[in-house]
PDB file of C-alpha atoms in Angstrom:
ATOM      1  CA  MET A   1      64.092 174.309  20.976  1.00 89.00           C
ATOM      2  CA  LEU A   2      62.262 173.075  17.897  1.00 93.00           C
ATOM      3  CA  LYS A   3      60.443 174.653  14.984  1.00 95.00           C
ATOM      4  CA  LEU A   4      58.255 173.169  12.273  1.00 95.00           C
ATOM      5  CA  HIS A   5      57.772 175.357   9.193  1.00 95.00           C
ATOM      6  CA  ASN A   6      55.117 174.517   6.582  1.00 96.00           C
ATOM      7  CA  LEU A   7      55.613 170.854   7.417  1.00 95.00           C
ATOM      8  CA  SER A   8      53.509 168.316   5.524  1.00 95.00           C
ATOM      9  CA  LYS A   9      53.288 164.529   5.476  1.00 94.00           C
ATOM     10  CA  VAL A  10      51.516 162.565   2.747  1.00 93.00           C
ATOM     11  CA  TYR A  11      50.995 158.809   2.606  1.00 88.00           C
ATOM     12  CA  ARG A  12      50.470 157.341  -0.858  1.00 85.00           C
ATOM     13  CA  THR A  13      49.333 153.971  -2.155  1.00 83.00           C
ATOM     14  CA  ASP A  14      48.523 152.986  -5.723  1.00 79.00           C
ATOM     15  CA  GLU A  15      44.964 154.255  -5.347  1.00 81.00           C
ATOM     16  CA  VAL A  16      44.848 156.592  -2.353  1.00 86.00           C
ATOM     17  CA  GLU A  17      46.704 159.702  -1.224  1.00 88.00           C
ATOM     18  CA  THR A  18      46.251 160.639   2.428  1.00 88.00           C
ATOM     19  CA  VAL A  19      47.415 163.988   3.773  1.00 90.00           C
ATOM     20  CA  ALA A  20      48.342 163.329   7.394  1.00 92.00           C
ATOM     21  CA  LEU A  21      49.828 166.789   8.045  1.00 95.00           C
ATOM     22  CA  ASN A  22      49.161 169.887   5.964  1.00 95.00           C
ATOM     23  CA  GLU A  23      51.622 172.797   6.250  1.00 95.00           C
ATOM     24  CA  VAL A  24      51.922 172.691  10.022  1.00 95.00           C
ATOM     25  CA  ASN A  25      53.743 175.555  11.755  1.00 96.00           C
ATOM     26  CA  ILE A  26      54.699 175.014  15.405  1.00 95.00           C
ATOM     27  CA  GLU A  27      57.414 176.344  17.701  1.00 95.00           C
ATOM     28  CA  ILE A  28      58.189 174.773  21.075  1.00 95.00           C
ATOM     29  CA  GLU A  29      60.528 176.481  23.503  1.00 95.00           C
ATOM     30  CA  LYS A  30      62.956 174.745  25.845  1.00 94.00           C
ATOM     31  CA  GLY A  31      61.225 173.863  29.111  1.00 94.00           C
ATOM     32  CA  GLU A  32      57.662 173.940  27.742  1.00 96.00           C
ATOM     33  CA  PHE A  33      54.994 171.330  28.466  1.00 96.00           C
ATOM     34  CA  VAL A  34      52.790 171.091  25.357  1.00 97.00           C
ATOM     35  CA  ALA A  35      49.714 168.906  24.848  1.00 96.00           C
ATOM     36  CA  ILE A  36      48.567 167.949  21.342  1.00 96.00           C
ATOM     37  CA  MET A  37      44.867 167.132  20.999  1.00 95.00           C
ATOM     38  CA  GLY A  38      42.387 166.326  18.260  1.00 91.00           C
ATOM     39  CA  PRO A  39      40.113 163.552  16.989  1.00 91.00           C
ATOM     40  CA  SER A  40      41.443 160.161  15.916  1.00 88.00           C
ATOM     41  CA  GLY A  41      43.114 160.323  12.518  1.00 87.00           C
ATOM     42  CA  CYS A  42      43.878 164.054  12.676  1.00 91.00           C
ATOM     43  CA  GLY A  43      47.671 163.595  12.528  1.00 91.00           C
ATOM     44  CA  LYS A  44      48.658 163.706  16.217  1.00 92.00           C
ATOM     45  CA  SER A  45      50.809 160.575  16.250  1.00 90.00           C
ATOM     46  CA  THR A  46      52.303 161.396  12.850  1.00 93.00           C
ATOM     47  CA  LEU A  47      53.323 164.793  14.187  1.00 94.00           C
ATOM     48  CA  LEU A  48      54.861 163.228  17.306  1.00 94.00           C
ATOM     49  CA  ASN A  49      56.769 160.677  15.202  1.00 93.00           C
ATOM     50  CA  ILE A  50      58.242 163.439  13.052  1.00 93.00           C
ATOM     51  CA  ILE A  51      59.194 165.529  16.099  1.00 95.00           C
ATOM     52  CA  GLY A  52      60.798 162.386  17.537  1.00 93.00           C
ATOM     53  CA  MET A  53      62.689 161.733  14.287  1.00 93.00           C
ATOM     54  CA  LEU A  54      61.022 158.354  13.780  1.00 90.00           C
ATOM     55  CA  ASP A  55      59.449 159.615  10.544  1.00 89.00           C
ATOM     56  CA  THR A  56      60.332 162.290   7.995  1.00 89.00           C
ATOM     57  CA  PRO A  57      58.143 164.984   6.427  1.00 91.00           C
ATOM     58  CA  ALA A  58      57.190 165.056   2.748  1.00 91.00           C
ATOM     59  CA  SER A  59      57.880 168.795   2.623  1.00 93.00           C
ATOM     60  CA  GLY A  60      58.655 171.714   4.887  1.00 94.00           C
ATOM     61  CA  GLN A  61      61.401 172.200   7.450  1.00 94.00           C
ATOM     62  CA  TYR A  62      62.036 170.838  10.928  1.00 94.00           C
ATOM     63  CA  TYR A  63      64.634 172.648  13.027  1.00 94.00           C
ATOM     64  CA  PHE A  64      65.860 171.019  16.241  1.00 94.00           C
ATOM     65  CA  GLY A  65      67.910 173.728  17.880  1.00 89.00           C
ATOM     66  CA  ASP A  66      69.965 175.168  15.056  1.00 88.00           C
ATOM     67  CA  GLN A  67      69.949 171.949  13.033  1.00 90.00           C
ATOM     68  CA  GLU A  68      67.680 171.330  10.052  1.00 92.00           C
ATOM     69  CA  ILE A  69      66.514 167.800  10.795  1.00 89.00           C
ATOM     70  CA  SER A  70      64.456 167.053   7.691  1.00 82.00           C
ATOM     71  CA  THR A  71      67.579 166.944   5.487  1.00 84.00           C
ATOM     72  CA  LEU A  72      69.488 164.357   7.561  1.00 88.00           C
ATOM     73  CA  ASN A  73      69.881 160.714   6.569  1.00 87.00           C
ATOM     74  CA  GLU A  74      68.704 157.926   8.904  1.00 87.00           C
ATOM     75  CA  SER A  75      72.119 157.398  10.467  1.00 89.00           C
ATOM     76  CA  LYS A  76      72.467 161.050  11.480  1.00 90.00           C
ATOM     77  CA  LEU A  77      68.812 161.202  12.556  1.00 89.00           C
ATOM     78  CA  SER A  78      69.441 158.222  14.825  1.00 88.00           C
ATOM     79  CA  GLU A  79      72.382 159.970  16.469  1.00 88.00           C
ATOM     80  CA  VAL A  80      70.443 163.158  17.142  1.00 90.00           C
ATOM     81  CA  ARG A  81      67.446 161.180  18.408  1.00 90.00           C
ATOM     82  CA  LYS A  82      69.541 158.956  20.677  1.00 86.00           C
ATOM     83  CA  HIS A  83      71.126 161.864  22.510  1.00 87.00           C
ATOM     84  CA  ASN A  84      68.137 164.192  22.721  1.00 91.00           C
ATOM     85  CA  VAL A  85      64.770 162.409  22.721  1.00 93.00           C
ATOM     86  CA  GLY A  86      63.062 160.092  25.201  1.00 91.00           C
ATOM     87  CA  PHE A  87      59.800 158.291  24.351  1.00 92.00           C
ATOM     88  CA  ILE A  88      56.867 157.240  26.534  1.00 90.00           C
ATOM     89  CA  PHE A  89      54.237 155.055  24.848  1.00 85.00           C
ATOM     90  CA  GLN A  90      50.688 154.086  25.728  1.00 82.00           C
ATOM     91  CA  SER A  91      51.584 150.379  25.664  1.00 84.00           C
ATOM     92  CA  PHE A  92      54.684 150.774  27.912  1.00 86.00           C
ATOM     93  CA  ASN A  93      56.896 148.759  25.485  1.00 89.00           C
ATOM     94  CA  LEU A  94      58.832 147.024  28.246  1.00 92.00           C
ATOM     95  CA  ILE A  95      60.737 143.796  27.607  1.00 93.00           C
ATOM     96  CA  ASP A  96      59.076 140.998  29.576  1.00 94.00           C
ATOM     97  CA  GLU A  97      62.300 139.003  30.021  1.00 95.00           C
ATOM     98  CA  LEU A  98      64.166 141.912  31.673  1.00 95.00           C
ATOM     99  CA  SER A  99      63.778 143.240  35.198  1.00 96.00           C
ATOM    100  CA  VAL A 100      62.745 146.801  35.986  1.00 95.00           C
ATOM    101  CA  GLU A 101      66.324 148.001  36.357  1.00 95.00           C
ATOM    102  CA  GLU A 102      67.430 146.119  33.227  1.00 95.00           C
ATOM    103  CA  ASN A 103      64.619 147.682  31.164  1.00 94.00           C
ATOM    104  CA  ILE A 104      65.711 151.137  32.294  1.00 94.00           C
ATOM    105  CA  GLU A 105      69.425 150.457  31.778  1.00 93.00           C
ATOM    106  CA  LEU A 106      68.700 149.302  28.224  1.00 90.00           C
ATOM    107  CA  ALA A 107      68.247 152.947  27.221  1.00 87.00           C
ATOM    108  CA  LEU A 108      71.890 153.622  28.166  1.00 89.00           C
ATOM    109  CA  LEU A 109      73.528 150.674  26.415  1.00 84.00           C
ATOM    110  CA  TYR A 110      73.819 152.579  23.132  1.00 78.00           C
ATOM    111  CA  HIS A 111      75.728 155.372  24.853  1.00 79.00           C
ATOM    112  CA  ASP A 112      79.417 155.308  25.732  1.00 79.00           C
ATOM    113  CA  ILE A 113      78.756 155.175  29.478  1.00 84.00           C
ATOM    114  CA  PRO A 114      80.732 152.969  31.929  1.00 87.00           C
ATOM    115  CA  GLY A 115      78.776 150.240  33.698  1.00 87.00           C
ATOM    116  CA  SER A 116      79.167 151.793  37.145  1.00 90.00           C
ATOM    117  CA  GLU A 117      77.732 155.105  35.937  1.00 92.00           C
ATOM    118  CA  ARG A 118      74.865 153.299  34.200  1.00 92.00           C
ATOM    119  CA  LYS A 119      73.967 151.578  37.462  1.00 93.00           C
ATOM    120  CA  ALA A 120      74.115 154.871  39.376  1.00 94.00           C
ATOM    121  CA  ARG A 121      71.883 156.628  36.842  1.00 92.00           C
ATOM    122  CA  VAL A 122      69.352 153.803  36.888  1.00 94.00           C
ATOM    123  CA  GLN A 123      69.205 153.854  40.686  1.00 94.00           C
ATOM    124  CA  LYS A 124      68.767 157.626  40.758  1.00 92.00           C
ATOM    125  CA  VAL A 125      65.942 157.645  38.224  1.00 91.00           C
ATOM    126  CA  MET A 126      64.186 154.697  39.908  1.00 93.00           C
ATOM    127  CA  ASP A 127      64.219 156.689  43.141  1.00 92.00           C
ATOM    128  CA  LYS A 128      62.865 159.726  41.294  1.00 88.00           C
ATOM    129  CA  VAL A 129      59.822 157.921  39.878  1.00 88.00           C
ATOM    130  CA  GLY A 130      59.188 155.830  42.989  1.00 89.00           C
ATOM    131  CA  ILE A 131      59.884 152.394  41.539  1.00 91.00           C
ATOM    132  CA  ALA A 132      63.219 151.472  43.218  1.00 93.00           C
ATOM    133  CA  HIS A 133      61.511 148.948  45.517  1.00 94.00           C
ATOM    134  CA  ARG A 134      60.524 146.996  42.397  1.00 94.00           C
ATOM    135  CA  ALA A 135      63.988 147.014  40.791  1.00 95.00           C
ATOM    136  CA  LYS A 136      64.310 143.222  40.565  1.00 96.00           C
ATOM    137  CA  HIS A 137      60.707 142.568  39.524  1.00 96.00           C
ATOM    138  CA  MET A 138      59.694 141.658  35.980  1.00 96.00           C
ATOM    139  CA  PRO A 139      57.132 143.772  34.069  1.00 94.00           C
ATOM    140  CA  GLY A 140      54.476 141.053  34.445  1.00 93.00           C
ATOM    141  CA  GLN A 141      54.701 141.441  38.226  1.00 95.00           C
ATOM    142  CA  LEU A 142      53.829 145.151  38.100  1.00 93.00           C
ATOM    143  CA  SER A 143      50.572 147.068  37.875  1.00 90.00           C
ATOM    144  CA  GLY A 144      49.911 149.197  34.796  1.00 89.00           C
ATOM    145  CA  GLY A 145      50.812 152.344  36.716  1.00 88.00           C
ATOM    146  CA  GLN A 146      54.094 150.829  37.876  1.00 91.00           C
ATOM    147  CA  GLN A 147      54.939 149.711  34.342  1.00 91.00           C
ATOM    148  CA  GLN A 148      54.397 153.241  33.091  1.00 88.00           C
ATOM    149  CA  ARG A 149      56.683 154.544  35.854  1.00 90.00           C
ATOM    150  CA  VAL A 150      59.377 152.226  34.496  1.00 92.00           C
ATOM    151  CA  ALA A 151      58.710 153.557  30.977  1.00 91.00           C
ATOM    152  CA  VAL A 152      59.032 157.135  32.223  1.00 90.00           C
ATOM    153  CA  ALA A 153      62.294 156.260  33.984  1.00 91.00           C
ATOM    154  CA  ARG A 154      63.635 154.676  30.791  1.00 91.00           C
ATOM    155  CA  ALA A 155      62.732 157.822  28.823  1.00 90.00           C
ATOM    156  CA  VAL A 156      64.617 160.182  31.151  1.00 88.00           C
ATOM    157  CA  VAL A 157      67.580 158.095  32.344  1.00 90.00           C
ATOM    158  CA  GLY A 158      69.746 159.345  29.473  1.00 87.00           C
ATOM    159  CA  ASN A 159      69.151 162.993  30.462  1.00 86.00           C
ATOM    160  CA  GLN A 160      67.367 163.640  27.165  1.00 86.00           C
ATOM    161  CA  SER A 161      66.224 167.219  26.750  1.00 88.00           C
ATOM    162  CA  LEU A 162      62.939 166.348  24.990  1.00 94.00           C
ATOM    163  CA  ILE A 163      60.358 163.845  26.266  1.00 94.00           C
ATOM    164  CA  LEU A 164      57.635 162.715  23.844  1.00 95.00           C
ATOM    165  CA  ALA A 165      54.601 161.000  25.354  1.00 93.00           C
ATOM    166  CA  ASP A 166      52.022 159.312  23.103  1.00 91.00           C
ATOM    167  CA  GLU A 167      48.813 158.775  25.112  1.00 89.00           C
ATOM    168  CA  PRO A 168      50.864 157.925  28.237  1.00 88.00           C
ATOM    169  CA  THR A 169      47.740 157.350  30.355  1.00 87.00           C
ATOM    170  CA  GLY A 170      45.651 155.574  27.723  1.00 84.00           C
ATOM    171  CA  ASN A 171      46.004 152.107  29.305  1.00 83.00           C
ATOM    172  CA  LEU A 172      45.675 153.267  32.923  1.00 85.00           C
ATOM    173  CA  ASP A 173      42.786 153.798  35.300  1.00 86.00           C
ATOM    174  CA  SER A 174      42.106 157.341  36.475  1.00 87.00           C
ATOM    175  CA  ALA A 175      44.155 157.105  39.683  1.00 86.00           C
ATOM    176  CA  HIS A 176      47.260 155.723  37.988  1.00 84.00           C
ATOM    177  CA  GLY A 177      46.764 158.126  35.091  1.00 86.00           C
ATOM    178  CA  GLN A 178      46.833 161.045  37.491  1.00 89.00           C
ATOM    179  CA  GLU A 179      50.024 159.693  39.085  1.00 87.00           C
ATOM    180  CA  VAL A 180      51.748 159.568  35.703  1.00 87.00           C
ATOM    181  CA  MET A 181      50.604 163.092  34.849  1.00 90.00           C
ATOM    182  CA  GLU A 182      51.911 164.421  38.165  1.00 90.00           C
ATOM    183  CA  MET A 183      55.210 162.698  37.443  1.00 88.00           C
ATOM    184  CA  LEU A 184      55.434 164.329  33.996  1.00 91.00           C
ATOM    185  CA  GLN A 185      54.580 167.693  35.521  1.00 91.00           C
ATOM    186  CA  ALA A 186      57.373 167.271  38.086  1.00 89.00           C
ATOM    187  CA  LEU A 187      59.867 166.384  35.335  1.00 90.00           C
ATOM    188  CA  ASN A 188      58.810 169.496  33.442  1.00 92.00           C
ATOM    189  CA  GLU A 189      59.313 171.618  36.539  1.00 92.00           C
ATOM    190  CA  GLU A 190      62.856 170.209  36.731  1.00 89.00           C
ATOM    191  CA  GLY A 191      63.517 171.484  33.208  1.00 90.00           C
ATOM    192  CA  ALA A 192      62.458 168.745  30.801  1.00 91.00           C
ATOM    193  CA  THR A 193      60.639 169.790  27.639  1.00 95.00           C
ATOM    194  CA  ILE A 194      57.554 167.593  27.211  1.00 96.00           C
ATOM    195  CA  VAL A 195      55.295 167.141  24.192  1.00 96.00           C
ATOM    196  CA  MET A 196      52.323 164.895  24.879  1.00 95.00           C
ATOM    197  CA  VAL A 197      49.556 163.527  22.653  1.00 94.00           C
ATOM    198  CA  THR A 198      46.347 162.973  24.613  1.00 92.00           C
ATOM    199  CA  HIS A 199      42.593 162.610  24.179  1.00 89.00           C
ATOM    200  CA  SER A 200      41.996 163.714  27.766  1.00 90.00           C
ATOM    201  CA  ALA A 201      41.172 167.378  28.338  1.00 91.00           C
ATOM    202  CA  ALA A 202      41.840 166.874  32.047  1.00 91.00           C
ATOM    203  CA  HIS A 203      45.346 165.600  31.351  1.00 92.00           C
ATOM    204  CA  ALA A 204      45.968 168.320  28.762  1.00 92.00           C
ATOM    205  CA  ASP A 205      45.373 170.798  31.590  1.00 93.00           C
ATOM    206  CA  TYR A 206      48.683 169.693  33.116  1.00 92.00           C
ATOM    207  CA  ALA A 207      50.405 171.249  30.090  1.00 94.00           C
ATOM    208  CA  ARG A 208      51.127 174.945  29.773  1.00 93.00           C
ATOM    209  CA  ARG A 209      49.982 175.035  26.145  1.00 96.00           C
ATOM    210  CA  THR A 210      47.520 172.960  24.123  1.00 96.00           C
ATOM    211  CA  ILE A 211      47.673 172.609  20.337  1.00 96.00           C
ATOM    212  CA  ASN A 212      44.529 171.297  18.620  1.00 95.00           C
ATOM    213  CA  LEU A 213      44.787 169.503  15.294  1.00 95.00           C
ATOM    214  CA  PHE A 214      42.038 168.770  12.798  1.00 94.00           C
ATOM    215  CA  ASP A 215      42.537 167.117   9.407  1.00 93.00           C
ATOM    216  CA  GLY A 216      46.296 167.516   9.670  1.00 93.00           C
ATOM    217  CA  GLN A 217      46.252 171.225  10.440  1.00 94.00           C
ATOM    218  CA  VAL A 218      46.689 173.316  13.566  1.00 94.00           C
ATOM    219  CA  VAL A 219      43.291 174.868  14.201  1.00 95.00           C
ATOM    220  CA  THR A 220      43.727 176.427  17.668  1.00 92.00           C
ATOM    221  CA  GLU A 221      46.356 176.977  20.338  1.00 91.00           C
ATOM    222  CA  SER A 222      45.605 177.910  23.930  1.00 89.00           C
ATOM    223  CA  LEU A 223      47.645 178.770  27.019  1.00 87.00           C
ATOM    224  CA  ARG A 224      46.679 177.601  30.482  1.00 80.00           C
ATOM    225  CA  ALA A 225      46.398 180.428  32.966  1.00 65.00           C
ATOM    226  CA  VAL A 226      49.084 180.265  35.651  1.00 63.00           C
ATOM    227  CA  SER A 227      47.618 180.459  39.149  1.00 56.00           C
TER     228      SER A 227
END
């Protein structure tokens, strides 16, 4: 599904040059669930932002399917991202002034989808993540776990093939964190490709493969044994 070849990212100021990623080589197949781990500052979020086409590499190649992404301008990147990638963030990123169903529907407003179909998709995905009974509630009326369910629904309502999760359980207690991980696992079993950044070894165990970064480089990869 995607391939990174000798991909590097360097941040420069007048006095400092910081290598965030150093010749990273990764391949992720369609339908995989991959966890990315490593200490703070090792390049995890930078890597996720590049995979999600929110940032561009300094050098190297990024292939999404058959398309070389790193050569596209922002307008074309936005089009590819809009149709293929859903994001789940640690901080939920919901709009306080919109209801649950309105927050989810927002992800479809940039697509050429009739209003009746948008409503049907939102209802279906709310049922899937178990939040339909809160459809008219505002984010401030929800628990952290419920807010993250809304964020997951928003990420998948457009039928995106790739879901990127950046510390999706970081603001949740252990019980709600486990609920979110079980939800991601279920989405993966339905065919979604998931790439997740996490500090939690227990949550990384939900993934089929774990990639460990250190100082901007891939240092180890491991597969979870299938029971």
